[in-house]
Short mmCIF file of N, CA and C and ligand atoms in Angstrom, two decimals:
data_model
loop_
_atom_site.label_atom_id
_atom_site.label_comp_id
_atom_site.label_asym_id
_atom_site.label_seq_id
_atom_site.Cartn_x
_atom_site.Cartn_y
_atom_site.Cartn_z
N MET A 62 6.55 -22.56 25.62
CA MET A 62 5.11 -22.85 25.52
C MET A 62 4.66 -22.70 24.08
N THR A 63 3.91 -23.66 23.58
CA THR A 63 3.37 -23.55 22.23
C THR A 63 2.26 -22.52 22.23
N GLU A 64 2.37 -21.57 21.31
CA GLU A 64 1.39 -20.49 21.19
C GLU A 64 0.87 -20.41 19.77
N ARG A 65 -0.22 -19.68 19.63
CA ARG A 65 -0.75 -19.32 18.32
C ARG A 65 -0.71 -17.81 18.18
N THR A 66 -0.42 -17.36 16.97
CA THR A 66 -0.41 -15.92 16.71
C THR A 66 -1.03 -15.67 15.35
N LEU A 67 -1.49 -14.44 15.15
CA LEU A 67 -2.15 -14.08 13.88
C LEU A 67 -1.17 -13.28 13.04
N ALA A 68 -0.99 -13.74 11.81
CA ALA A 68 -0.14 -13.04 10.84
C ALA A 68 -1.01 -12.57 9.68
N ILE A 69 -0.68 -11.40 9.14
CA ILE A 69 -1.32 -10.95 7.90
C ILE A 69 -0.23 -10.56 6.91
N ILE A 70 -0.36 -11.08 5.70
CA ILE A 70 0.44 -10.58 4.58
C ILE A 70 -0.40 -9.47 3.96
N LYS A 71 0.10 -8.23 4.07
CA LYS A 71 -0.69 -7.03 3.77
C LYS A 71 -0.82 -6.82 2.25
N PRO A 72 -1.74 -5.90 1.84
CA PRO A 72 -2.00 -5.72 0.41
C PRO A 72 -0.77 -5.35 -0.43
N ASP A 73 0.17 -4.61 0.17
CA ASP A 73 1.38 -4.26 -0.61
C ASP A 73 2.16 -5.51 -0.99
N ALA A 74 2.31 -6.43 -0.03
CA ALA A 74 3.09 -7.65 -0.28
C ALA A 74 2.34 -8.63 -1.18
N VAL A 75 1.03 -8.76 -0.99
CA VAL A 75 0.26 -9.64 -1.89
C VAL A 75 0.35 -9.09 -3.32
N GLY A 76 0.22 -7.76 -3.45
CA GLY A 76 0.27 -7.14 -4.78
C GLY A 76 1.61 -7.28 -5.47
N ARG A 77 2.67 -7.43 -4.67
CA ARG A 77 4.02 -7.60 -5.24
C ARG A 77 4.41 -9.07 -5.35
N HIS A 78 3.42 -9.97 -5.15
CA HIS A 78 3.62 -11.41 -5.37
C HIS A 78 4.67 -11.98 -4.42
N LEU A 79 4.56 -11.57 -3.15
CA LEU A 79 5.52 -12.03 -2.14
C LEU A 79 4.92 -13.06 -1.19
N VAL A 80 3.71 -13.55 -1.49
CA VAL A 80 3.04 -14.48 -0.56
C VAL A 80 3.91 -15.72 -0.33
N GLY A 81 4.37 -16.35 -1.39
CA GLY A 81 5.14 -17.58 -1.25
C GLY A 81 6.43 -17.35 -0.48
N ALA A 82 7.12 -16.27 -0.80
CA ALA A 82 8.40 -15.97 -0.13
C ALA A 82 8.19 -15.76 1.36
N ILE A 83 7.11 -15.07 1.73
CA ILE A 83 6.88 -14.79 3.16
C ILE A 83 6.46 -16.05 3.90
N ILE A 84 5.59 -16.86 3.31
CA ILE A 84 5.19 -18.11 3.99
C ILE A 84 6.41 -19.03 4.15
N GLN A 85 7.30 -19.04 3.17
CA GLN A 85 8.52 -19.83 3.32
C GLN A 85 9.32 -19.39 4.54
N ARG A 86 9.38 -18.08 4.77
CA ARG A 86 10.12 -17.56 5.93
C ARG A 86 9.45 -17.99 7.24
N TYR A 87 8.11 -17.99 7.29
CA TYR A 87 7.44 -18.47 8.50
C TYR A 87 7.83 -19.93 8.77
N GLU A 88 7.72 -20.75 7.74
CA GLU A 88 7.99 -22.18 7.92
C GLU A 88 9.44 -22.43 8.32
N GLU A 89 10.36 -21.70 7.70
CA GLU A 89 11.79 -21.87 8.04
C GLU A 89 12.04 -21.49 9.49
N ALA A 90 11.23 -20.56 10.03
CA ALA A 90 11.39 -20.13 11.42
C ALA A 90 10.64 -21.02 12.40
N GLY A 91 9.99 -22.07 11.91
CA GLY A 91 9.24 -22.96 12.80
C GLY A 91 7.91 -22.39 13.22
N LEU A 92 7.39 -21.45 12.44
CA LEU A 92 6.05 -20.90 12.68
C LEU A 92 5.13 -21.55 11.65
N ILE A 93 4.37 -22.53 12.10
CA ILE A 93 3.69 -23.45 11.20
C ILE A 93 2.24 -23.02 10.99
N PRO A 94 1.81 -22.86 9.72
CA PRO A 94 0.42 -22.45 9.47
C PRO A 94 -0.58 -23.50 9.98
N LEU A 95 -1.50 -23.03 10.82
CA LEU A 95 -2.61 -23.86 11.31
C LEU A 95 -3.90 -23.50 10.56
N GLY A 96 -3.94 -22.30 10.02
CA GLY A 96 -5.09 -21.82 9.27
C GLY A 96 -4.59 -20.73 8.34
N MET A 97 -5.23 -20.61 7.16
CA MET A 97 -4.75 -19.63 6.18
C MET A 97 -5.88 -19.30 5.23
N LYS A 98 -6.07 -17.99 4.93
CA LYS A 98 -7.02 -17.63 3.88
C LYS A 98 -6.67 -16.33 3.17
N LEU A 99 -7.03 -16.32 1.90
CA LEU A 99 -6.89 -15.13 1.05
C LEU A 99 -8.23 -14.43 1.05
N MET A 100 -8.25 -13.14 1.37
CA MET A 100 -9.52 -12.43 1.44
C MET A 100 -9.29 -10.95 1.19
N ARG A 101 -10.37 -10.22 1.00
CA ARG A 101 -10.27 -8.76 0.92
C ARG A 101 -11.21 -8.16 1.95
N LEU A 102 -10.69 -7.32 2.82
CA LEU A 102 -11.48 -6.68 3.87
C LEU A 102 -12.23 -5.48 3.31
N THR A 103 -13.41 -5.23 3.85
CA THR A 103 -14.04 -3.93 3.66
C THR A 103 -13.34 -2.94 4.60
N LYS A 104 -13.55 -1.66 4.37
CA LYS A 104 -12.92 -0.69 5.27
C LYS A 104 -13.45 -0.86 6.70
N ALA A 105 -14.73 -1.13 6.84
CA ALA A 105 -15.30 -1.33 8.18
C ALA A 105 -14.68 -2.54 8.87
N GLN A 106 -14.41 -3.58 8.12
CA GLN A 106 -13.77 -4.77 8.72
C GLN A 106 -12.34 -4.45 9.15
N ALA A 107 -11.63 -3.64 8.36
CA ALA A 107 -10.28 -3.22 8.75
C ALA A 107 -10.34 -2.36 10.02
N GLU A 108 -11.32 -1.49 10.11
CA GLU A 108 -11.48 -0.65 11.30
C GLU A 108 -11.75 -1.50 12.54
N GLY A 109 -12.52 -2.56 12.38
CA GLY A 109 -12.79 -3.46 13.51
C GLY A 109 -11.54 -4.19 13.96
N PHE A 110 -10.73 -4.59 12.99
CA PHE A 110 -9.49 -5.28 13.32
C PHE A 110 -8.53 -4.37 14.09
N TYR A 111 -8.42 -3.12 13.65
CA TYR A 111 -7.45 -2.17 14.21
C TYR A 111 -8.08 -1.21 15.23
N TYR A 112 -9.21 -1.61 15.86
CA TYR A 112 -9.93 -0.67 16.73
C TYR A 112 -9.04 -0.07 17.82
N VAL A 113 -8.00 -0.81 18.27
CA VAL A 113 -7.13 -0.26 19.32
C VAL A 113 -6.40 1.00 18.87
N HIS A 114 -6.31 1.20 17.57
CA HIS A 114 -5.59 2.37 17.03
C HIS A 114 -6.52 3.50 16.60
N LYS A 115 -7.81 3.44 16.99
CA LYS A 115 -8.76 4.38 16.37
C LYS A 115 -8.48 5.85 16.70
N GLN A 116 -7.75 6.11 17.76
CA GLN A 116 -7.39 7.51 18.08
C GLN A 116 -6.09 7.96 17.42
N ARG A 117 -5.39 7.05 16.75
CA ARG A 117 -4.08 7.40 16.18
C ARG A 117 -4.26 8.17 14.88
N PRO A 118 -3.36 9.09 14.57
CA PRO A 118 -3.51 9.92 13.37
C PRO A 118 -3.48 9.12 12.07
N PHE A 119 -2.85 7.95 12.09
CA PHE A 119 -2.73 7.16 10.87
C PHE A 119 -3.88 6.16 10.68
N PHE A 120 -4.87 6.17 11.59
CA PHE A 120 -5.92 5.13 11.58
C PHE A 120 -6.69 5.09 10.25
N ASP A 121 -7.14 6.23 9.77
CA ASP A 121 -7.95 6.24 8.55
C ASP A 121 -7.14 5.75 7.35
N SER A 122 -5.93 6.26 7.23
CA SER A 122 -5.05 5.85 6.13
C SER A 122 -4.74 4.35 6.22
N LEU A 123 -4.44 3.88 7.42
CA LEU A 123 -4.14 2.46 7.62
C LEU A 123 -5.31 1.57 7.20
N CYS A 124 -6.53 1.96 7.59
CA CYS A 124 -7.70 1.12 7.27
C CYS A 124 -8.03 1.18 5.78
N SER A 125 -7.78 2.32 5.14
CA SER A 125 -7.94 2.39 3.67
C SER A 125 -6.94 1.47 2.99
N PHE A 126 -5.69 1.53 3.44
CA PHE A 126 -4.65 0.66 2.88
C PHE A 126 -5.00 -0.80 3.07
N MET A 127 -5.41 -1.19 4.28
CA MET A 127 -5.66 -2.60 4.56
C MET A 127 -6.87 -3.16 3.81
N SER A 128 -7.72 -2.26 3.30
CA SER A 128 -8.88 -2.70 2.51
C SER A 128 -8.68 -2.41 1.02
N SER A 129 -7.46 -2.05 0.63
CA SER A 129 -7.21 -1.64 -0.76
C SER A 129 -6.98 -2.81 -1.71
N GLY A 130 -6.80 -4.01 -1.19
CA GLY A 130 -6.53 -5.17 -2.03
C GLY A 130 -6.53 -6.42 -1.18
N PRO A 131 -6.31 -7.57 -1.82
CA PRO A 131 -6.34 -8.82 -1.06
C PRO A 131 -5.23 -8.91 -0.02
N ILE A 132 -5.53 -9.64 1.04
CA ILE A 132 -4.57 -9.97 2.10
C ILE A 132 -4.58 -11.48 2.29
N VAL A 133 -3.54 -12.00 2.93
CA VAL A 133 -3.54 -13.40 3.36
C VAL A 133 -3.42 -13.40 4.88
N VAL A 134 -4.39 -14.02 5.55
CA VAL A 134 -4.34 -14.12 7.01
C VAL A 134 -3.97 -15.54 7.39
N LEU A 135 -3.08 -15.66 8.37
CA LEU A 135 -2.62 -16.97 8.81
C LEU A 135 -2.65 -17.05 10.33
N ALA A 136 -3.05 -18.20 10.82
CA ALA A 136 -2.83 -18.56 12.21
C ALA A 136 -1.54 -19.38 12.23
N LEU A 137 -0.54 -18.90 12.96
CA LEU A 137 0.75 -19.58 13.04
C LEU A 137 0.92 -20.18 14.42
N ALA A 138 1.49 -21.38 14.47
CA ALA A 138 1.72 -22.05 15.74
C ALA A 138 3.19 -22.37 15.91
N GLY A 139 3.67 -22.28 17.15
CA GLY A 139 5.05 -22.65 17.45
C GLY A 139 5.41 -22.27 18.86
N GLU A 140 6.60 -22.71 19.26
CA GLU A 140 7.12 -22.38 20.57
C GLU A 140 7.28 -20.86 20.68
N ASN A 141 6.69 -20.25 21.71
CA ASN A 141 6.86 -18.80 21.93
C ASN A 141 6.56 -18.01 20.64
N ALA A 142 5.50 -18.44 19.92
CA ALA A 142 5.25 -17.95 18.56
C ALA A 142 5.01 -16.44 18.49
N ILE A 143 4.37 -15.86 19.51
CA ILE A 143 4.01 -14.44 19.42
C ILE A 143 5.28 -13.59 19.35
N GLN A 144 6.19 -13.78 20.30
CA GLN A 144 7.42 -12.97 20.32
C GLN A 144 8.36 -13.36 19.18
N ARG A 145 8.46 -14.65 18.87
CA ARG A 145 9.37 -15.04 17.78
C ARG A 145 8.90 -14.50 16.44
N HIS A 146 7.57 -14.42 16.25
CA HIS A 146 7.05 -13.84 15.01
C HIS A 146 7.33 -12.34 14.97
N ARG A 147 7.14 -11.64 16.10
CA ARG A 147 7.47 -10.21 16.14
C ARG A 147 8.95 -9.98 15.80
N ASP A 148 9.81 -10.84 16.33
CA ASP A 148 11.25 -10.70 16.05
C ASP A 148 11.53 -10.93 14.56
N LEU A 149 10.86 -11.91 13.97
CA LEU A 149 11.04 -12.19 12.54
C LEU A 149 10.55 -11.02 11.69
N MET A 150 9.46 -10.38 12.12
CA MET A 150 8.91 -9.25 11.36
C MET A 150 9.82 -8.03 11.37
N GLY A 151 10.37 -7.70 12.52
CA GLY A 151 11.20 -6.50 12.66
C GLY A 151 10.38 -5.27 13.00
N ALA A 152 11.08 -4.12 13.09
CA ALA A 152 10.46 -2.86 13.51
C ALA A 152 9.36 -2.44 12.53
N THR A 153 8.40 -1.67 13.07
CA THR A 153 7.26 -1.21 12.27
C THR A 153 7.72 -0.49 11.00
N ASP A 154 8.72 0.38 11.13
CA ASP A 154 9.22 1.14 9.98
C ASP A 154 10.31 0.31 9.29
N PRO A 155 10.08 -0.11 8.05
CA PRO A 155 11.08 -0.94 7.35
C PRO A 155 12.47 -0.30 7.31
N ALA A 156 12.50 1.04 7.31
CA ALA A 156 13.80 1.73 7.28
C ALA A 156 14.58 1.52 8.58
N LYS A 157 13.87 1.15 9.66
CA LYS A 157 14.52 0.93 10.96
C LYS A 157 14.61 -0.55 11.31
N ALA A 158 14.04 -1.40 10.47
CA ALA A 158 14.02 -2.83 10.76
C ALA A 158 15.40 -3.45 10.55
N ALA A 159 15.73 -4.41 11.40
CA ALA A 159 17.06 -5.04 11.35
C ALA A 159 17.20 -5.91 10.11
N GLU A 160 18.44 -6.06 9.69
CA GLU A 160 18.80 -6.95 8.59
C GLU A 160 18.26 -8.35 8.90
N GLY A 161 17.70 -9.00 7.90
CA GLY A 161 17.20 -10.36 8.09
C GLY A 161 15.74 -10.44 8.47
N THR A 162 15.11 -9.31 8.77
CA THR A 162 13.70 -9.33 9.14
C THR A 162 12.81 -9.20 7.90
N LEU A 163 11.55 -9.61 8.07
CA LEU A 163 10.61 -9.57 6.94
C LEU A 163 10.34 -8.13 6.49
N ARG A 164 10.21 -7.21 7.44
CA ARG A 164 9.91 -5.83 7.05
C ARG A 164 11.11 -5.18 6.36
N LYS A 165 12.32 -5.53 6.77
CA LYS A 165 13.51 -5.03 6.08
C LYS A 165 13.53 -5.57 4.64
N ALA A 166 13.21 -6.85 4.49
CA ALA A 166 13.29 -7.48 3.17
C ALA A 166 12.14 -7.05 2.26
N PHE A 167 10.94 -6.89 2.81
CA PHE A 167 9.74 -6.80 1.96
C PHE A 167 8.94 -5.51 2.16
N GLY A 168 9.17 -4.74 3.21
CA GLY A 168 8.42 -3.51 3.44
C GLY A 168 9.04 -2.35 2.67
N THR A 169 8.21 -1.33 2.39
CA THR A 169 8.70 -0.19 1.61
C THR A 169 8.45 1.14 2.31
N HIS A 170 7.65 1.14 3.39
CA HIS A 170 7.15 2.40 3.98
C HIS A 170 6.60 2.03 5.36
N ILE A 171 6.56 3.00 6.29
CA ILE A 171 6.08 2.68 7.65
C ILE A 171 4.65 2.12 7.63
N GLU A 172 3.83 2.54 6.67
CA GLU A 172 2.48 1.97 6.56
C GLU A 172 2.51 0.70 5.71
N HIS A 173 3.21 0.74 4.63
CA HIS A 173 3.27 -0.40 3.69
C HIS A 173 4.43 -1.29 4.11
N ASN A 174 4.22 -1.95 5.24
CA ASN A 174 5.32 -2.71 5.84
C ASN A 174 5.13 -4.23 5.75
N ALA A 175 4.37 -4.65 4.77
CA ALA A 175 4.32 -6.05 4.29
C ALA A 175 3.57 -7.04 5.17
N VAL A 176 3.75 -6.95 6.49
CA VAL A 176 3.21 -7.98 7.37
C VAL A 176 2.70 -7.40 8.68
N HIS A 177 1.74 -8.11 9.25
CA HIS A 177 1.22 -7.82 10.60
C HIS A 177 1.47 -9.02 11.50
N GLY A 178 1.65 -8.76 12.79
CA GLY A 178 1.71 -9.85 13.76
C GLY A 178 1.15 -9.41 15.10
N SER A 179 0.41 -10.30 15.74
CA SER A 179 -0.11 -10.02 17.09
C SER A 179 1.05 -9.66 18.02
N ASP A 180 0.78 -8.72 18.96
CA ASP A 180 1.87 -8.26 19.82
C ASP A 180 1.79 -8.76 21.26
N SER A 181 0.77 -9.54 21.61
CA SER A 181 0.63 -10.04 22.99
C SER A 181 -0.36 -11.21 22.97
N PRO A 182 -0.41 -12.00 24.05
CA PRO A 182 -1.41 -13.08 24.10
C PRO A 182 -2.84 -12.54 23.97
N GLU A 183 -3.09 -11.37 24.56
CA GLU A 183 -4.44 -10.80 24.50
C GLU A 183 -4.79 -10.41 23.07
N SER A 184 -3.87 -9.73 22.37
CA SER A 184 -4.17 -9.34 20.99
C SER A 184 -4.24 -10.57 20.10
N ALA A 185 -3.42 -11.58 20.34
CA ALA A 185 -3.50 -12.80 19.53
C ALA A 185 -4.87 -13.45 19.67
N GLN A 186 -5.40 -13.48 20.88
CA GLN A 186 -6.72 -14.09 21.08
C GLN A 186 -7.80 -13.32 20.32
N TYR A 187 -7.76 -12.00 20.43
CA TYR A 187 -8.74 -11.18 19.71
C TYR A 187 -8.58 -11.35 18.20
N GLU A 188 -7.36 -11.27 17.72
CA GLU A 188 -7.11 -11.26 16.28
C GLU A 188 -7.37 -12.62 15.64
N LEU A 189 -6.99 -13.71 16.33
CA LEU A 189 -7.29 -15.04 15.80
C LEU A 189 -8.80 -15.24 15.71
N GLY A 190 -9.51 -14.79 16.73
CA GLY A 190 -10.97 -14.92 16.75
C GLY A 190 -11.65 -14.04 15.72
N TYR A 191 -10.99 -12.96 15.33
CA TYR A 191 -11.55 -12.06 14.32
C TYR A 191 -11.62 -12.76 12.96
N PHE A 192 -10.66 -13.62 12.69
CA PHE A 192 -10.56 -14.24 11.36
C PHE A 192 -10.87 -15.73 11.31
N PHE A 193 -10.73 -16.44 12.42
CA PHE A 193 -10.89 -17.89 12.38
C PHE A 193 -11.86 -18.35 13.46
N SER A 194 -12.67 -19.33 13.09
CA SER A 194 -13.54 -19.98 14.07
C SER A 194 -12.86 -21.24 14.59
N ALA A 195 -13.22 -21.66 15.79
CA ALA A 195 -12.62 -22.87 16.37
C ALA A 195 -12.80 -24.08 15.46
N LEU A 196 -13.86 -24.08 14.67
CA LEU A 196 -14.14 -25.22 13.79
C LEU A 196 -13.13 -25.34 12.66
N GLU A 197 -12.35 -24.26 12.41
CA GLU A 197 -11.44 -24.26 11.28
C GLU A 197 -10.06 -24.82 11.59
N TRP A 198 -9.73 -25.10 12.89
CA TRP A 198 -8.39 -25.58 13.21
C TRP A 198 -8.23 -27.03 12.81
N PRO A 199 -7.19 -27.35 12.05
CA PRO A 199 -6.90 -28.76 11.82
C PRO A 199 -6.34 -29.39 13.10
N GLN A 200 -6.44 -30.68 13.22
CA GLN A 200 -5.81 -31.40 14.35
C GLN A 200 -4.36 -31.62 14.01
N ARG A 201 -3.44 -31.00 14.76
CA ARG A 201 -2.03 -31.26 14.50
C ARG A 201 -1.30 -31.35 15.84
P1 ADP B 161 3.06 -2.91 14.42
O1 ADP B 161 2.36 -3.37 13.15
O2 ADP B 161 4.54 -2.98 14.31
O3 ADP B 161 2.52 -3.60 15.65
P2 ADP B 161 1.49 -0.58 15.22
O4 ADP B 161 0.59 -1.54 15.91
O5 ADP B 161 2.03 0.59 16.00
O6 ADP B 161 2.75 -1.33 14.57
O7 ADP B 161 0.74 0.04 13.96
C1 ADP B 161 -0.13 -0.75 13.17
C2 ADP B 161 0.17 -0.48 11.71
O8 ADP B 161 -0.15 0.90 11.42
C3 ADP B 161 1.63 -0.61 11.29
O9 ADP B 161 2.01 -1.93 10.99
C4 ADP B 161 1.69 0.26 10.06
O10 ADP B 161 1.13 -0.38 8.91
C5 ADP B 161 0.76 1.41 10.46
N1 ADP B 161 1.50 2.53 11.09
C6 ADP B 161 2.08 2.54 12.31
N2 ADP B 161 2.66 3.73 12.58
C7 ADP B 161 2.42 4.50 11.50
C8 ADP B 161 2.74 5.84 11.13
N3 ADP B 161 3.43 6.63 11.97
N4 ADP B 161 2.34 6.30 9.92
C9 ADP B 161 1.63 5.51 9.08
N5 ADP B 161 1.29 4.23 9.36
C10 ADP B 161 1.67 3.73 10.54
MG1 MG B 162 0.58 -3.56 16.44
#
């Protein structure tokens, strides 16, 4: 089934000039950008995005990090895109991520792990709607 999922290239990766390398990996995997923007979140906007984690001990640090510099948000489309993107990203902690994954290649720390990806159809719907309006989708 063709799905859409939300990807974020996080501030650590944007700051290390890895945007092009990461988008190339999405395209090579058949995860095709339907929408894309470079932006910087306020801390409140990061908190809204990550509201499901608000009770977690790392929430404040995570939201400070995610608002510390520019990010690139992408809507990616492809067959079984949500799970295939999670597989491409690898484990949350780059030290535990498998060889060949984005977090293994580009992450440096469990928080500074280069990329975000929606983890379910429900989170994809919330996250895509957080960043993109229906009017922004190209016809493809
Ligand atoms: P994932 O991004 O793999 O779905 P989670 O949803 O559990 O992982 O966590 C969201 C983000 O919070 C992670 O990508 C990472 O940046 C950060 N994070 C997760 N666990 C920790 C932790 N134990 N310490 C610091 N930051 C964390
Ligand atoms: Mg998650």
